[in-house]
Amino acid sequence: MICTSTGPRTSMSSPEDTRKILEHWQSAAPNDRLAHLVKDATRALVRGLQMRLNQHHVSFGHWAFLRILWVQDGLTQRELSEEAGVMEPTTYSALKAMEARGYVERKHLPGNKKNVHVYLTEKGRELESVLIPLAEEVNRIGVKGLTAAEVAVARKVLLGIITNLAEDEAKADERSMRIPSTRELSRRVSERSQPQRGRPAMRTAAERSPAQAAAPRAARKKVASYDE
């Protein structure tokens, strides 16, 4: 039987939090949805790397762009966004901070003032030999106690999940489905937080008259009497 809970809280800020997560999967809800298990495993790997990156004053967000640029330097901001799987405003903010720290520099190529290309500085390149071993260490710790065959199976399963969901997303247009942009989500949140036109905003208890404030309490008391 598959449990339909949303899984345990996974802040993982202490060994006690980790114990609770393991207890959830090992005894409380061992058949909880696979998506939650992948999320918990991902969060554990990310936090393991974050602790190590922090020792070198590098954020996880900056790491995501650095490792792309170590492979292919000189990408445009849009290309970096696509490679990292984040929105362009997020990329812009991250690159601005990385430039201030001396990791990258942004340039316009001669004859092309439209696209901004991102290049590693010497400082940014030097971080590769420092940070890559940290990521490798986290990966080794993550699969400690597992056989090579078990790791191979895990890779096969995860690649299968990625492939299946990529195919599902590719068919989204046929079902009029799409992922909303960050701008759309922000607009929706803003619209929901504003009072609807033509309807007065709900007043607080302090703004209502004593009789108005007492009315809901009287109604609740009446309902309670029916249940008794």
C-alpha positions as a Python dict, from the first residue, in 0.01 Angstrom:
ca = {
    (1, 'M'): (0, 0, 0),
    (2, 'I'): (139, 338, -100),
    (3, 'C'): (130, 607, 165),
    (4, 'T'): (-4, 942, 43),
    (5, 'S'): (153, 1163, 308),
    (6, 'T'): (377, 1450, 206),
    (7, 'G'): (672, 1296, 386),
    (8, 'P'): (863, 1417, 689),
    (9, 'R'): (998, 1763, 737),
    (10, 'T'): (1344, 1760, 585),
    (11, 'S'): (1529, 2062, 715),
    (12, 'M'): (1807, 1826, 823),
    (13, 'S'): (1963, 2094, 1039),
    (14, 'S'): (2083, 1842, 1298),
    (15, 'P'): (2149, 1469, 1349),
    (16, 'E'): (1809, 1453, 1522),
    (17, 'D'): (1637, 1570, 1203),
    (18, 'T'): (1825, 1307, 1006),
    (19, 'R'): (1720, 1040, 1256),
    (20, 'K'): (1356, 1138, 1210),
    (21, 'I'): (1386, 1114, 832),
    (22, 'L'): (1540, 768, 853),
    (23, 'E'): (1272, 661, 1099),
    (24, 'H'): (1007, 781, 855),
    (25, 'W'): (1144, 570, 569),
    (26, 'Q'): (1246, 265, 770),
    (27, 'S'): (941, 222, 990),
    (28, 'A'): (676, 497, 984),
    (29, 'A'): (607, 503, 608),
    (30, 'P'): (853, 277, 424),
    (31, 'N'): (632, 280, 112),
    (32, 'D'): (595, 657, 90),
    (33, 'R'): (610, 804, -261),
    (34, 'L'): (941, 768, -444),
    (35, 'A'): (948, 1140, -525),
    (36, 'H'): (982, 1218, -154),
    (37, 'L'): (1270, 973, -118),
    (38, 'V'): (1453, 1129, -412),
    (39, 'K'): (1395, 1473, -259),
    (40, 'D'): (1537, 1366, 78),
    (41, 'A'): (1841, 1203, -84),
    (42, 'T'): (1901, 1512, -298),
    (43, 'R'): (1873, 1742, 1),
    (44, 'A'): (2122, 1530, 195),
    (45, 'L'): (2374, 1546, -91),
    (46, 'V'): (2325, 1920, -135),
    (47, 'R'): (2370, 1991, 234),
    (48, 'G'): (2681, 1776, 246),
    (49, 'L'): (2832, 1983, -33),
    (50, 'Q'): (2707, 2314, 107),
    (51, 'M'): (2894, 2254, 433),
    (52, 'R'): (3217, 2204, 241),
    (53, 'L'): (3166, 2490, -4),
    (54, 'N'): (3099, 2724, 287),
    (55, 'Q'): (3452, 2664, 414),
    (56, 'H'): (3572, 2836, 95),
    (57, 'H'): (3301, 3107, 104),
    (58, 'V'): (3126, 2969, -207),
    (59, 'S'): (2747, 2931, -213),
    (60, 'F'): (2573, 2633, -368),
    (61, 'G'): (2405, 2864, -619),
    (62, 'H'): (2746, 2990, -737),
    (63, 'W'): (2878, 2634, -753),
    (64, 'A'): (2605, 2545, -1004),
    (65, 'F'): (2732, 2810, -1248),
    (66, 'L'): (3102, 2756, -1179),
    (67, 'R'): (3094, 2388, -1268),
    (68, 'I'): (2923, 2471, -1600),
    (69, 'L'): (3181, 2736, -1685),
    (70, 'W'): (3468, 2501, -1594),
    (71, 'V'): (3347, 2279, -1878),
    (72, 'Q'): (3252, 2553, -2126),
    (73, 'D'): (3368, 2907, -2061),
    (74, 'G'): (3227, 3211, -2239),
    (75, 'L'): (2860, 3113, -2246),
    (76, 'T'): (2593, 3381, -2264),
    (77, 'Q'): (2372, 3450, -1964),
    (78, 'R'): (2081, 3284, -2143),
    (79, 'E'): (2286, 2974, -2221),
    (80, 'L'): (2397, 2955, -1859),
    (81, 'S'): (2035, 2977, -1746),
    (82, 'E'): (1939, 2691, -1974),
    (83, 'E'): (2232, 2475, -1864),
    (84, 'A'): (2164, 2537, -1495),
    (85, 'G'): (1787, 2500, -1535),
    (86, 'V'): (1703, 2835, -1372),
    (87, 'M'): (1531, 3154, -1482),
    (88, 'E'): (1737, 3437, -1632),
    (89, 'P'): (1668, 3682, -1346),
    (90, 'T'): (1815, 3425, -1105),
    (91, 'T'): (2121, 3386, -1328),
    (92, 'Y'): (2165, 3763, -1352),
    (93, 'S'): (2160, 3805, -973),
    (94, 'A'): (2403, 3517, -919),
    (95, 'L'): (2647, 3639, -1183),
    (96, 'K'): (2639, 3990, -1043),
    (97, 'A'): (2742, 3855, -701),
    (98, 'M'): (3003, 3622, -856),
    (99, 'E'): (3151, 3913, -1048),
    (100, 'A'): (3174, 4117, -727),
    (101, 'R'): (3367, 3828, -567),
    (102, 'G'): (3606, 3811, -859),
    (103, 'Y'): (3497, 3468, -991),
    (104, 'V'): (3371, 3579, -1333),
    (105, 'E'): (3360, 3876, -1566),
    (106, 'R'): (3087, 3964, -1813),
    (107, 'K'): (3175, 4094, -2157),
    (108, 'H'): (3018, 4198, -2486),
    (109, 'L'): (3191, 4049, -2789),
    (110, 'P'): (3303, 4293, -3060),
    (111, 'G'): (3014, 4373, -3291),
    (112, 'N'): (2754, 4218, -3059),
    (113, 'K'): (2619, 4442, -2787),
    (114, 'K'): (2308, 4235, -2733),
    (115, 'N'): (2449, 3920, -2574),
    (116, 'V'): (2652, 3923, -2253),
    (117, 'H'): (2912, 3646, -2234),
    (118, 'V'): (3044, 3515, -1904),
    (119, 'Y'): (3410, 3426, -1854),
    (120, 'L'): (3593, 3282, -1557),
    (121, 'T'): (3865, 3489, -1399),
    (122, 'E'): (4189, 3331, -1283),
    (123, 'K'): (4040, 3315, -934),
    (124, 'G'): (3732, 3138, -1068),
    (125, 'R'): (3944, 2883, -1256),
    (126, 'E'): (4156, 2809, -952),
    (127, 'L'): (3845, 2713, -754),
    (128, 'E'): (3798, 2406, -976),
    (129, 'S'): (4092, 2217, -826),
    (130, 'V'): (3970, 2309, -478),
    (131, 'L'): (3596, 2242, -505),
    (132, 'I'): (3569, 1942, -737),
    (133, 'P'): (3738, 1710, -481),
    (134, 'L'): (3480, 1824, -224),
    (135, 'A'): (3194, 1717, -450),
    (136, 'E'): (3366, 1385, -517),
    (137, 'E'): (3404, 1333, -143),
    (138, 'V'): (3031, 1388, -85),
    (139, 'N'): (2949, 1137, -359),
    (140, 'R'): (3181, 877, -203),
    (141, 'I'): (3018, 928, 137),
    (142, 'G'): (2673, 904, -18),
    (143, 'V'): (2730, 555, -162),
    (144, 'K'): (2939, 422, 127),
    (145, 'G'): (2846, 61, 201),
    (146, 'L'): (2685, 7, -140),
    (147, 'T'): (2829, -228, -399),
    (148, 'A'): (2920, -115, -750),
    (149, 'A'): (2624, -319, -879),
    (150, 'E'): (2384, -140, -641),
    (151, 'V'): (2512, 200, -750),
    (152, 'A'): (2469, 96, -1114),
    (153, 'V'): (2108, -4, -1045),
    (154, 'A'): (2043, 327, -868),
    (155, 'R'): (2178, 514, -1170),
    (156, 'K'): (1961, 308, -1406),
    (157, 'V'): (1648, 375, -1199),
    (158, 'L'): (1710, 750, -1174),
    (159, 'L'): (1787, 780, -1546),
    (160, 'G'): (1466, 591, -1616),
    (161, 'I'): (1268, 835, -1403),
    (162, 'I'): (1428, 1133, -1579),
    (163, 'T'): (1357, 985, -1923),
    (164, 'N'): (994, 900, -1847),
    (165, 'L'): (915, 1243, -1704),
    (166, 'A'): (1098, 1419, -1989),
    (167, 'E'): (877, 1232, -2235),
    (168, 'D'): (572, 1328, -2031),
    (169, 'E'): (674, 1696, -2036),
    (170, 'A'): (735, 1681, -2411),
    (171, 'K'): (369, 1585, -2456),
    (172, 'A'): (248, 1869, -2233),
    (173, 'D'): (149, 2093, -2527),
    (174, 'E'): (-98, 1830, -2644),
    (175, 'R'): (-276, 1862, -2308),
    (176, 'S'): (-244, 2242, -2287),
    (177, 'M'): (-6, 2209, -1992),
    (178, 'R'): (308, 2408, -1925),
    (179, 'I'): (534, 2520, -1642),
    (180, 'P'): (457, 2880, -1538),
    (181, 'S'): (738, 3133, -1541),
    (182, 'T'): (866, 3298, -1224),
    (183, 'R'): (701, 3622, -1339),
    (184, 'E'): (364, 3448, -1375),
    (185, 'L'): (390, 3290, -1031),
    (186, 'S'): (479, 3626, -875),
    (187, 'R'): (180, 3789, -1046),
    (188, 'R'): (-57, 3519, -920),
    (189, 'V'): (67, 3558, -564),
    (190, 'S'): (26, 3935, -590),
    (191, 'E'): (-328, 3903, -728),
    (192, 'R'): (-434, 3665, -454),
    (193, 'S'): (-303, 3894, -183),
    (194, 'Q'): (-510, 4189, -310),
    (195, 'P'): (-881, 4230, -219),
    (196, 'Q'): (-1119, 4147, -503),
    (197, 'R'): (-1268, 4445, -684),
    (198, 'G'): (-1621, 4533, -584),
    (199, 'R'): (-1592, 4349, -253),
    (200, 'P'): (-1487, 4523, 68),
    (201, 'A'): (-1180, 4386, 240),
    (202, 'M'): (-1254, 4172, 547),
    (203, 'R'): (-1224, 4378, 862),
    (204, 'T'): (-1034, 4259, 1164),
    (205, 'A'): (-1201, 4192, 1496),
    (206, 'A'): (-1067, 4523, 1624),
    (207, 'E'): (-1239, 4710, 1339),
    (208, 'R'): (-1579, 4541, 1383),
    (209, 'S'): (-1842, 4649, 1629),
    (210, 'P'): (-1886, 4436, 1945),
    (211, 'A'): (-2211, 4294, 1804),
    (212, 'Q'): (-2046, 4202, 1473),
    (213, 'A'): (-1747, 4046, 1643),
    (214, 'A'): (-1970, 3839, 1871),
    (215, 'A'): (-2182, 3703, 1584),
    (216, 'P'): (-1932, 3440, 1461),
    (217, 'R'): (-1872, 3320, 1816),
    (218, 'A'): (-2247, 3283, 1869),
    (219, 'A'): (-2277, 3086, 1546),
    (220, 'R'): (-1994, 2854, 1645),
    (221, 'K'): (-2153, 2799, 1986),
    (222, 'K'): (-2484, 2710, 1817),
    (223, 'V'): (-2314, 2457, 1587),
    (224, 'A'): (-2128, 2307, 1884),
    (225, 'S'): (-2459, 2256, 2067),
    (226, 'Y'): (-2589, 2044, 1778),
    (227, 'D'): (-2282, 1817, 1804),
    (228, 'E'): (-2320, 1757, 2176),
}
